[in-house]
Tab-separated table of C-alpha atoms in Angstrom:
chain	number	residue	atom	x	y	z
F	1	PHE	CA	11.348	-0.728	18.324
F	2	ALA	CA	9.484	2.181	16.695
F	3	CYS	CA	12.472	2.883	14.457
F	4	PHE	CA	12.047	-0.598	12.990
F	5	TYR	CA	8.641	0.510	11.703
F	6	VAL	CA	9.069	4.163	10.800
F	7	ARG	CA	12.768	4.209	9.784
F	8	ASN	CA	13.216	7.695	11.209
F	9	LYS	CA	15.050	8.267	14.487
F	10	GLN	CA	13.326	11.521	15.451
F	11	VAL	CA	9.845	10.225	14.651
F	12	SER	CA	10.515	6.985	16.504
F	13	GLU	CA	11.638	8.939	19.583
F	14	ASP	CA	8.442	11.017	19.447
F	15	ILE	CA	6.294	7.912	19.079
F	16	THR	CA	8.061	6.213	21.978
F	17	MET	CA	7.624	9.244	24.237
F	18	ASP	CA	3.929	9.527	23.329
F	19	ALA	CA	3.492	5.812	23.989
F	20	PHE	CA	5.220	6.076	27.358
F	21	LEU	CA	2.971	8.974	28.356
F	22	GLN	CA	-0.087	7.018	27.233
F	23	LEU	CA	1.098	4.055	29.323
F	24	LEU	CA	1.481	6.281	32.392
F	25	GLU	CA	-2.006	7.736	31.867
F	26	THR	CA	-3.438	4.226	31.526
F	27	MET	CA	-1.666	3.072	34.688
F	28	LYS	CA	-3.236	5.991	36.610
F	29	VAL	CA	-6.756	4.727	35.937
F	30	GLU	CA	-6.372	0.954	35.744
F	31	SER	CA	-4.115	-1.866	36.812
F	32	VAL	CA	-1.639	-3.041	34.180
F	33	ASP	CA	-0.271	-6.557	34.651
F	34	ASN	CA	2.537	-6.270	32.104
F	35	PRO	CA	3.509	-2.624	31.468
F	36	MET	CA	6.322	-3.508	29.062
F	37	ALA	CA	4.023	-5.573	26.842
F	38	LEU	CA	1.454	-2.781	26.846
F	39	LEU	CA	4.147	-0.218	26.031
F	40	ILE	CA	5.340	-2.285	23.071
F	41	THR	CA	1.754	-2.668	21.857
F	42	ILE	CA	1.147	1.078	22.115
F	43	VAL	CA	4.404	1.824	20.247
F	44	LYS	CA	3.462	-0.645	17.524
F	45	HIS	CA	0.007	0.872	17.037
F	46	LYS	CA	1.304	4.439	17.085
F	47	SER	CA	3.972	3.483	14.538
F	48	LEU	CA	1.393	1.903	12.245
F	49	ASP	CA	-0.860	4.950	12.606
F	50	TYR	CA	2.061	7.173	11.641
F	51	LEU	CA	2.761	5.051	8.559
F	52	LYS	CA	-0.906	5.141	7.519
F	53	THR	CA	-0.856	8.918	7.845
F	54	GLN	CA	2.273	9.122	5.697
F	55	VAL	CA	0.670	6.962	3.006
F	56	ARG	CA	-2.458	9.155	3.034
F	57	ARG	CA	-0.305	12.280	2.715
F	58	GLU	CA	1.605	10.820	-0.218
F	59	ASN	CA	-1.630	9.743	-1.909
F	60	THR	CA	-3.104	13.196	-1.384
F	61	LYS	CA	0.030	14.805	-2.768
F	62	ASP	CA	-0.074	12.542	-5.832
F	63	ASP	CA	-3.790	13.241	-6.314
F	64	LEU	CA	-3.175	16.992	-6.176
F	65	ILE	CA	-0.359	16.740	-8.714
F	66	GLN	CA	-2.564	14.703	-11.066
F	67	TRP	CA	-5.467	17.134	-10.608
F	68	LYS	CA	-3.222	20.095	-11.363
F	69	GLN	CA	-1.942	18.360	-14.511
F	70	ARG	CA	-5.535	17.662	-15.655
F	71	GLU	CA	-6.577	21.248	-14.958
F	72	THR	CA	-3.544	22.537	-16.854
F	73	TRP	CA	-4.394	20.228	-19.756
F	74	LYS	CA	-8.002	21.453	-19.737
F	75	ALA	CA	-6.828	25.059	-19.777
F	76	VAL	CA	-4.370	24.447	-22.623
F	77	THR	CA	-6.527	22.144	-24.746
F	78	PRO	CA	-9.036	24.762	-25.984
F	79	ALA	CA	-6.219	27.086	-27.011
F	80	ILE	CA	-4.464	24.356	-28.969
F	81	PHE	CA	-7.536	23.231	-30.877
F	82	SER	CA	-9.342	26.547	-31.260
F	83	HIS	CA	-7.777	27.241	-34.653
F	84	ARG	CA	-9.104	23.928	-35.982
F	85	LYS	CA	-12.665	24.753	-34.973
F	86	SER	CA	-12.555	28.081	-36.747
F	87	ASN	CA	-11.099	26.499	-39.916
F	88	LEU	CA	-13.806	23.852	-39.989
F	89	SER	CA	-16.720	26.296	-39.713
């Protein structure tokens, strides 16, 4: 079920194991009428959390690349146009 969301076998196995452990911890402290339904719900939420994290990582990576390009442009720009300033003065 997790693989349907995350499209990665290893990650889906990790999510499923974490969800199963969370289910067991929940069952220690409270009564669970339908453990399978709760397990599926936990897997779904953990899968969606994983996907949100991946999107944030990609966005951060893209932001860093864009920032580096802007900083490189700022560093290069004065050198490119410095001869024009001196010619105009």
